[in-house]
């Protein structure tokens, strides 16, 4: 993608400071508070008329509006009628595409290819910016180890190293090489921090994380975003160790600015400043505004608490004007860097030109292909033959645009997705592909967003009689086919915000339908569309071929057909552990050892009603070819503290077709100041190999990889201790060498 349209020079730091100071000099206290205020532009959100607030200089940013014309109308009011004529930042959740929809972030992490995420967010930024948006609320960087938590779909899964790589890639994609690059937007690293560790996987519930785990596991993607130059941060909703993240000085000031040197601004999550009262932290709105601002939170998203109380807090001497001004400067600096003063408006014809680009669809299709994970392929059922003439596509998600696009398609996006049925039909021209959806699936408790937003996913619920008729029709349709593709999983509204589940089973009657279809004795391929790991234990034993397609985006149906018919060889790997049951959550590979490891002779059971092991381990995924990994070597068997070694392994494509392998390196520190996880990913590389081809993959292990934040030391340390190193194709890798770190 070219950035040739660069018409204005990126200002230097000194120029930014000078321009911000010139603006500060002419702003009243009320206008300064206005810059710290983000208002809702959505019709569903009650509040004062946005145009009037903007005219008075009462808003720095508008969210939940997705209308280019309206952006220009409001911007004109800001730059021509408001007292200091400061342009607005328009913000929206552009999470995995704007019009061209990419796989959900959990899927993109399954590619183990950061360039997939970078290119996706480059396209997303280009389309969003053409629509008039300046700022996206992404990437979402919360490590999630509990599949019940609905928002697991929005992040990169359970691992800090994979998460950090995906974080930096997404920031680069959204923002381009620097803030203010044409056709790019400001990114927002969210939700700082710990949100993914909600008690019980219940969205918004409190989080308790010791500092060692915060620093070793939950912070790395956020720090990677800072290093990649992310312009903004969003505070998380929940209590972290009894201090709400939006009033948490440790997070927002000590770590983010003090330790990491973040120079951008922090916005709260929606309503989070006002919610400090509901959370039993702030006494009232005034106290909430005081404590959020003092903690380091610059902009109030939609709660109206800053505009109501901040000026008064300064006037009565409780807050220093300088504290407010620091926050204002950070916001103005981003507006200057983004070139908003030079180009506040958007060409209303631009979006139509940009979204029509075939290269965007091509990128989305490629991203979807690279994101899919082959979970099972008994008897090499896949790839299917091109000469099939009698195929049935069965399941409630087979022709569902919503499930194909996935979560976060709200706020008036109008994509058109290629469903699995359409993708297969396009792949088999001239063949009459049969289709039956079977019984519908829906949430037991409807989604808040479906009720609130346009384009609701939730349709009228089938009666039991209608569901039974649909069930029978699906079996009858399958009965007449030679090969059956079942498309099962979750609706888009079953994962995402406020979409946690107590069960990880296939919702509704899907497993019952799957069993009935498999009982017909024909070849069955299961394609999963879902936003979280599912406990598909029966399928894992009884369905010969299973493709985890996640929520693959607007080109998803084509990408699935590309894989099912062998045009593309799947190479994705799981970025999360699949537990056998929801009650095993949180289940993740990087646990500390217990005194009775599962492979010890004394080991009995963790649960007496079933194995504790994952259904599918972290890092797992198959291919249409086979690989062997061998010849693991370290450049030295000993390394001094602070030094580095290179570890290499040979990967061979031992099958008969070209394919991708994701080679993964794990370490275990055997003793030390603290106990360390039984395995930790420290390097990975996705490679393409022709049949018979061998490649040597190098990994570097130095103080960053071999060090950690120690509870006992209360700081970052590296211990002179012995390490296990494994390299392999998933987190159960067995190829092993030892390394000694010495003084
Ligand atoms: C609430 C969500 O938690 C956050 O991720 C999102 O960016 C904001 N709402 C704005 O829509």
Coordinates of C-alpha atoms and ligand atoms in Angstrom, one line a residue, residues 63-64 93 137 151 154 190-191 195 234 237 269-270 301 408 411 497, ligand 1:
X63 CA -17.3 8.7 19.5
X64 CA -20.0 6.3 18.3
X93 CA -14.1 0.8 17.4
X137 CA -10.1 2.0 19.9
X151 CA -13.7 -10.7 25.0
X154 CA -10.8 -9.4 20.6
X190 CA -6.7 -1.2 25.5
X191 CA -7.8 -2.1 28.1
X195 CA -9.1 -7.0 32.1
X234 CA -7.6 3.2 27.2
X237 CA -13.2 -1.0 33.4
X269 CA -13.3 3.2 28.8
X270 CA -16.9 4.3 28.2
X301 CA -15.2 8.8 27.6
X408 CA -17.7 -5.6 16.7
X411 CA -22.1 1.5 14.9
X497 CA -18.2 -7.5 25.3
Ligands
LIG1 C1 -16.6 -0.2 25.8 C2 -15.5 -1.2 25.4 O1 -15.1 -1.9 26.6 C3 -14.3 -0.6 24.7 O2 -13.5 -1.7 24.2 C4 -14.8 0.2 23.6 O3 -13.7 0.7 22.9 C5 -15.6 1.3 24.1 N1 -16.8 0.8 24.8 C6 -16.1 2.3 23.0 O4 -17.0 1.7 22.2

